[in-house]
Amino acid sequence: MARLANAGVAPEQIDYVLCTHLHIDHCGWNTRLVDGRWIPTFPNARYIMARREFEAAQAASGDADERTYEDNVLPIVEAGRAVLVDMDYELDGEVWLEPTPGHTPGHVAIGLRSRGVGAVFSGDLMHWPMQCIYPDWSFRYDTDPDQARRTRWAFLEACSDNRRIVMTSHFPLPSVGTISRRQSSFWFEDHQPP
């Protein structure tokens, strides 16, 4: 919130929040606790989430030790701010969702294109750079490891050697780069601005 304020942006000015999936480390900022009640952090935003992901999170809710749905998703729905969409939803000609299931059932990447440059927020389809070299390696929290593996291979193939900027969630900084193919494996290379 301090970084937004430093950039001169108030929470009320945010139009959209796009959720790659509904794990706490990716949707925890959806809400904030005010007077003992969880409310949308960005009160005027539309929170875009894949319907399949929402349904899976809803079905898994109710665990007393895991309150992500109750604290970070349900308040968005109750406030009328949730927009449930297909996994291949297009916001406009520059921003869209790309289905990348496996880590979670409705996991999506967020595709971007502007001024001829393509980019993608990969969410959790990869957790560390070694998964570029060894795409078959799964993360212990992948709900469907076989699907996650197939998704990683397809993503790496689609991004390799086309200079599409890949923005990752969990790679060490800098976590922005491009994918290249070297012999039989892929490499994540730090992005060098033009």
XYZ file of N, CA and C in Angstrom, residues 20-150:
393
model
N -4.433 -14.816 -10.520
C -3.967 -15.997 -11.244
C -4.540 -17.261 -10.625
N -4.682 -17.246 -9.296
C -5.286 -18.352 -8.557
C -5.561 -17.863 -7.145
N -6.177 -18.704 -6.335
C -6.673 -18.234 -5.047
C -5.942 -18.839 -3.857
N -4.614 -18.933 -3.940
C -3.795 -19.252 -2.767
C -3.495 -17.957 -2.035
N -3.292 -18.053 -0.739
C -3.136 -16.871 0.109
C -2.054 -15.914 -0.379
N -0.947 -16.451 -0.890
C 0.138 -15.564 -1.318
C -0.165 -14.861 -2.638
N -1.300 -15.183 -3.261
C -1.690 -14.517 -4.498
C -3.003 -13.756 -4.390
N -3.747 -13.978 -3.331
C -5.003 -13.230 -3.181
C -5.143 -12.613 -1.790
N -4.104 -12.690 -0.978
C -4.167 -12.148 0.375
C -4.397 -10.650 0.427
N -3.969 -9.949 -0.618
C -4.199 -8.496 -0.658
C -5.571 -8.143 -1.218
N -6.380 -9.136 -1.555
C -7.735 -8.844 -2.024
C -8.524 -8.068 -0.981
N -8.252 -8.380 0.282
C -9.032 -7.775 1.366
C -8.108 -7.206 2.432
N -8.725 -6.398 3.290
C -8.014 -5.890 4.477
C -8.995 -5.910 5.641
N -8.447 -6.072 6.831
C -9.276 -6.167 8.038
C -9.524 -4.772 8.584
N -10.796 -4.376 8.668
C -11.192 -3.072 9.180
C -12.272 -3.292 10.229
N -11.987 -2.870 11.440
C -12.943 -3.012 12.548
C -13.443 -4.453 12.682
N -12.530 -5.409 12.544
C -12.862 -6.811 12.721
C -13.574 -7.461 11.552
N -13.653 -6.756 10.420
C -14.364 -7.274 9.241
C -13.463 -7.181 8.010
N -13.446 -8.240 7.195
C -12.677 -8.233 5.962
C -13.456 -7.505 4.877
N -12.802 -6.500 4.257
C -13.437 -5.728 3.191
C -12.474 -5.665 1.994
N -12.993 -5.386 0.782
C -12.109 -5.284 -0.372
C -11.041 -4.195 -0.165
N -9.801 -4.533 -0.444
C -8.707 -3.557 -0.351
C -8.905 -2.449 -1.374
N -9.385 -2.813 -2.543
C -9.613 -1.864 -3.625
C -11.124 -1.797 -3.858
N -11.820 -0.898 -3.170
C -13.286 -0.944 -3.119
C -13.999 -0.725 -4.446
N -13.340 -0.111 -5.416
C -13.992 0.143 -6.702
C -13.528 -0.805 -7.804
N -12.632 -1.703 -7.463
C -12.082 -2.617 -8.474
C -13.028 -3.783 -8.732
N -12.931 -4.300 -9.946
C -13.553 -5.568 -10.279
C -12.457 -6.616 -10.141
N -12.701 -7.623 -9.342
C -11.741 -8.691 -9.087
C -12.036 -9.826 -10.061
N -11.175 -9.975 -11.054
C -11.367 -10.971 -12.101
C -10.739 -12.287 -11.643
N -11.539 -13.347 -11.623
C -11.022 -14.671 -11.258
C -11.724 -15.729 -12.093
N -10.966 -16.759 -12.435
C -11.532 -17.840 -13.232
C -12.619 -18.560 -12.429
N -13.740 -18.764 -13.055
C -14.875 -19.440 -12.410
C -14.456 -20.814 -11.864
N -13.684 -21.552 -12.657
C -13.231 -22.881 -12.232
C -12.382 -22.783 -10.962
N -11.538 -21.769 -10.870
C -10.702 -21.569 -9.679
C -11.561 -21.199 -8.478
N -12.517 -20.318 -8.689
C -13.426 -19.913 -7.618
C -14.194 -21.120 -7.085
N -14.725 -21.931 -7.986
C -15.499 -23.096 -7.564
C -14.646 -24.085 -6.780
N -13.388 -24.273 -7.188
C -12.489 -25.175 -6.454
C -12.176 -24.616 -5.074
N -11.934 -23.306 -4.988
C -11.655 -22.679 -3.689
C -12.878 -22.744 -2.783
N -14.029 -22.523 -3.343
C -15.277 -22.586 -2.578
C -15.504 -23.999 -2.048
N -15.272 -25.003 -2.883
C -15.462 -26.399 -2.479
C -14.499 -26.803 -1.363
N -13.319 -26.205 -1.337
C -12.310 -26.543 -0.322
C -12.442 -25.707 0.943
N -13.374 -24.781 0.971
C -13.505 -23.898 2.136
C -14.077 -24.647 3.336
N -13.985 -24.026 4.478
C -14.544 -24.607 5.688
C -13.520 -25.180 6.634
N -12.263 -25.272 6.207
C -11.185 -25.766 7.066
C -10.814 -24.659 8.053
N -10.907 -24.929 9.326
C -10.623 -23.921 10.354
C -9.187 -23.410 10.282
N -8.266 -24.234 9.787
C -6.862 -23.820 9.687
C -6.552 -23.075 8.387
N -7.447 -23.133 7.432
C -7.222 -22.519 6.123
C -8.394 -21.609 5.802
N -8.194 -20.312 6.005
C -9.294 -19.358 5.873
C -9.155 -18.440 4.662
N -8.374 -18.849 3.686
C -8.158 -17.984 2.524
C -9.472 -17.637 1.837
N -10.302 -18.630 1.571
C -11.567 -18.368 0.895
C -12.446 -17.434 1.736
N -12.588 -17.758 3.003
C -13.475 -16.981 3.871
C -12.996 -15.540 4.061
N -11.674 -15.341 4.163
C -11.141 -14.012 4.471
C -10.770 -13.197 3.239
N -10.397 -13.849 2.134
C -9.847 -13.125 1.000
C -10.630 -13.250 -0.299
N -11.616 -14.140 -0.337
C -12.413 -14.310 -1.547
C -13.878 -13.994 -1.280
N -14.465 -14.626 -0.276
C -15.881 -14.424 0.021
C -16.243 -12.952 0.252
N -15.431 -12.161 0.961
C -15.782 -10.743 1.116
C -15.847 -9.979 -0.212
N -15.063 -10.405 -1.189
C -15.104 -9.786 -2.519
C -16.433 -10.123 -3.194
N -16.851 -11.375 -3.070
C -18.124 -11.817 -3.645
C -19.276 -11.081 -2.964
N -19.261 -11.047 -1.637
C -20.349 -10.397 -0.889
C -20.451 -8.909 -1.171
N -19.327 -8.279 -1.517
C -19.336 -6.851 -1.849
C -19.739 -6.604 -3.304
N -19.982 -7.691 -4.046
C -20.381 -7.545 -5.441
C -19.245 -7.141 -6.366
N -18.006 -7.384 -5.960
C -16.836 -6.965 -6.737
C -16.231 -8.108 -7.549
N -16.641 -9.359 -7.325
C -16.072 -10.506 -8.040
C -16.687 -10.619 -9.432
N -15.832 -10.890 -10.402
C -16.270 -11.168 -11.762
C -15.708 -12.537 -12.124
N -16.589 -13.532 -12.198
C -16.179 -14.897 -12.501
C -16.217 -15.091 -14.011
N -15.078 -15.545 -14.577
C -14.937 -15.608 -16.021
C -14.393 -16.972 -16.443
N -14.439 -17.235 -17.739
C -13.794 -18.417 -18.292
C -12.282 -18.253 -18.175
N -11.563 -19.363 -18.236
C -10.111 -19.318 -18.067
C -9.391 -18.656 -19.236
N -10.067 -18.443 -20.355
C -9.452 -17.772 -21.504
C -10.097 -16.405 -21.757
N -10.479 -15.754 -20.694
C -11.165 -14.462 -20.755
C -10.245 -13.355 -21.281
N -10.802 -12.479 -22.127
C -10.059 -11.324 -22.619
C -10.665 -10.057 -22.027
N -9.868 -9.320 -21.262
C -10.321 -8.058 -20.674
C -10.447 -7.012 -21.767
N -9.424 -6.912 -22.590
C -9.430 -6.040 -23.767
C -8.335 -6.545 -24.702
N -8.018 -5.804 -25.742
C -7.025 -6.249 -26.701
C -5.608 -6.311 -26.158
N -5.400 -5.814 -24.947
C -4.049 -5.776 -24.380
C -3.868 -6.654 -23.147
N -4.962 -7.116 -22.539
C -4.883 -7.907 -21.308
C -5.877 -9.065 -21.394
N -5.393 -10.275 -21.108
C -6.267 -11.446 -21.171
C -5.744 -12.526 -20.227
N -6.589 -13.506 -19.972
C -6.201 -14.663 -19.172
C -5.873 -15.828 -20.103
N -4.876 -16.618 -19.709
C -4.478 -17.805 -20.454
C -4.589 -19.005 -19.515
N -5.337 -20.036 -19.870
C -5.456 -21.214 -19.000
C -4.092 -21.877 -18.773
N -3.742 -22.066 -17.508
C -2.500 -22.754 -17.136
C -2.774 -23.651 -15.928
N -3.689 -24.610 -16.057
C -4.076 -25.445 -14.914
C -2.969 -26.409 -14.494
N -3.103 -26.880 -13.282
C -2.183 -27.878 -12.738
C -1.768 -27.513 -11.334
N -1.251 -26.296 -11.157
C -0.933 -25.868 -9.800
C -2.231 -25.838 -8.997
N -3.260 -25.282 -9.600
C -4.630 -25.352 -9.088
C -5.533 -25.628 -10.286
N -6.771 -26.052 -10.055
C -7.643 -26.413 -11.181
C -7.926 -25.269 -12.151
N -8.045 -24.068 -11.635
C -8.387 -22.934 -12.492
C -7.282 -21.904 -12.609
N -6.043 -22.330 -12.425
C -4.907 -21.410 -12.512
C -4.836 -20.791 -13.909
N -4.572 -19.488 -13.949
C -4.402 -18.781 -15.213
C -3.142 -17.930 -15.162
N -2.577 -17.689 -16.330
C -1.525 -16.694 -16.484
C -2.215 -15.447 -17.035
N -1.563 -14.312 -16.896
C -2.135 -13.059 -17.392
C -1.274 -12.578 -18.556
N -1.847 -12.599 -19.752
C -1.142 -12.170 -20.950
C -1.310 -10.682 -21.179
N -0.259 -10.085 -21.717
C -0.252 -8.650 -21.999
C 0.382 -8.400 -23.361
N -0.087 -7.371 -24.043
C 0.554 -6.926 -25.276
C 0.320 -5.426 -25.390
N 1.412 -4.696 -25.624
C 1.321 -3.254 -25.808
C 2.486 -2.796 -26.677
N 2.160 -1.987 -27.644
C 3.178 -1.426 -28.541
C 4.049 -2.509 -29.166
N 3.434 -3.641 -29.483
C 4.144 -4.716 -30.155
C 4.972 -5.614 -29.259
N 4.952 -5.373 -27.957
C 5.724 -6.178 -27.016
C 4.757 -7.069 -26.241
N 5.071 -8.371 -26.185
C 4.241 -9.316 -25.448
C 4.872 -9.663 -24.112
N 4.031 -9.905 -23.128
C 4.491 -10.286 -21.794
C 3.452 -11.201 -21.162
N 3.857 -11.857 -20.080
C 2.937 -12.732 -19.366
C 3.338 -12.796 -17.900
N 2.355 -12.660 -17.015
C 2.533 -12.950 -15.592
C 2.231 -14.437 -15.449
N 3.211 -15.212 -15.027
C 3.043 -16.662 -15.045
C 2.394 -17.237 -13.794
N 2.162 -16.423 -12.776
C 1.564 -16.952 -11.556
C 2.441 -18.046 -10.974
N 1.851 -19.176 -10.623
C 2.590 -20.276 -10.004
C 2.744 -21.486 -10.921
N 2.743 -21.295 -12.222
C 2.960 -22.462 -13.077
C 4.406 -22.928 -13.000
N 5.299 -22.039 -12.528
C 6.687 -22.400 -12.196
C 7.023 -21.693 -10.895
N 7.783 -22.362 -10.033
C 8.143 -21.769 -8.745
C 9.607 -21.394 -8.619
N 10.459 -21.983 -9.445
C 11.879 -21.640 -9.380
C 12.495 -21.865 -10.759
N 13.601 -21.172 -11.057
C 14.202 -21.259 -12.390
C 14.578 -22.667 -12.823
N 14.887 -23.560 -11.898
C 15.254 -24.927 -12.268
C 14.119 -25.644 -12.996
N 12.878 -25.186 -12.816
C 11.769 -25.808 -13.527
C 11.792 -25.467 -15.019
N 12.591 -24.479 -15.407
C 12.795 -24.232 -16.834
C 13.697 -25.320 -17.412
N 14.725 -25.683 -16.670
C 15.655 -26.709 -17.123
C 15.036 -28.098 -16.967
N 14.282 -28.272 -15.877
C 13.633 -29.554 -15.579
C 12.120 -29.346 -15.424
N 11.400 -29.166 -16.529
C 9.963 -28.894 -16.450
C 9.145 -30.006 -15.794
N 9.704 -31.210 -15.705
C 8.975 -32.316 -15.087
C 8.952 -32.226 -13.561
N 9.812 -31.382 -12.987
C 9.830 -31.231 -11.538
C 8.572 -30.502 -11.087
N 7.890 -31.080 -10.122
C 6.662 -30.466 -9.602
C 6.911 -29.803 -8.266
N 6.034 -28.887 -7.959
C 6.024 -28.203 -6.674
C 5.078 -28.972 -5.768
N 5.403 -29.077 -4.514
C 4.614 -29.941 -3.627
C 3.158 -29.513 -3.466
N 2.843 -28.264 -3.783
C 1.461 -27.806 -3.656
C 0.699 -27.832 -4.984
N 1.265 -28.425 -6.026
C 0.517 -28.584 -7.273
C -0.617 -29.572 -7.024
N -1.841 -29.164 -7.318
C -2.980 -30.044 -7.064
C -3.035 -31.202 -8.056
N -2.515 -30.978 -9.259
C -2.475 -32.030 -10.277
C -1.079 -31.989 -10.906
N -0.105 -32.681 -10.309
C 1.284 -32.595 -10.792
C 1.455 -32.965 -12.265
N 0.707 -33.953 -12.754
C 0.844 -34.335 -14.155
C 0.350 -33.215 -15.067
N -0.784 -32.618 -14.720
C -1.292 -31.487 -15.511
C -0.340 -30.299 -15.407
N 0.202 -30.041 -14.226
C 1.152 -28.934 -14.043
C 2.377 -29.133 -14.928
N 2.860 -30.355 -15.017
C 4.014 -30.667 -15.866
C 3.691 -30.394 -17.333
N 2.544 -30.876 -17.793
C 2.144 -30.638 -19.191
C 1.976 -29.152 -19.467
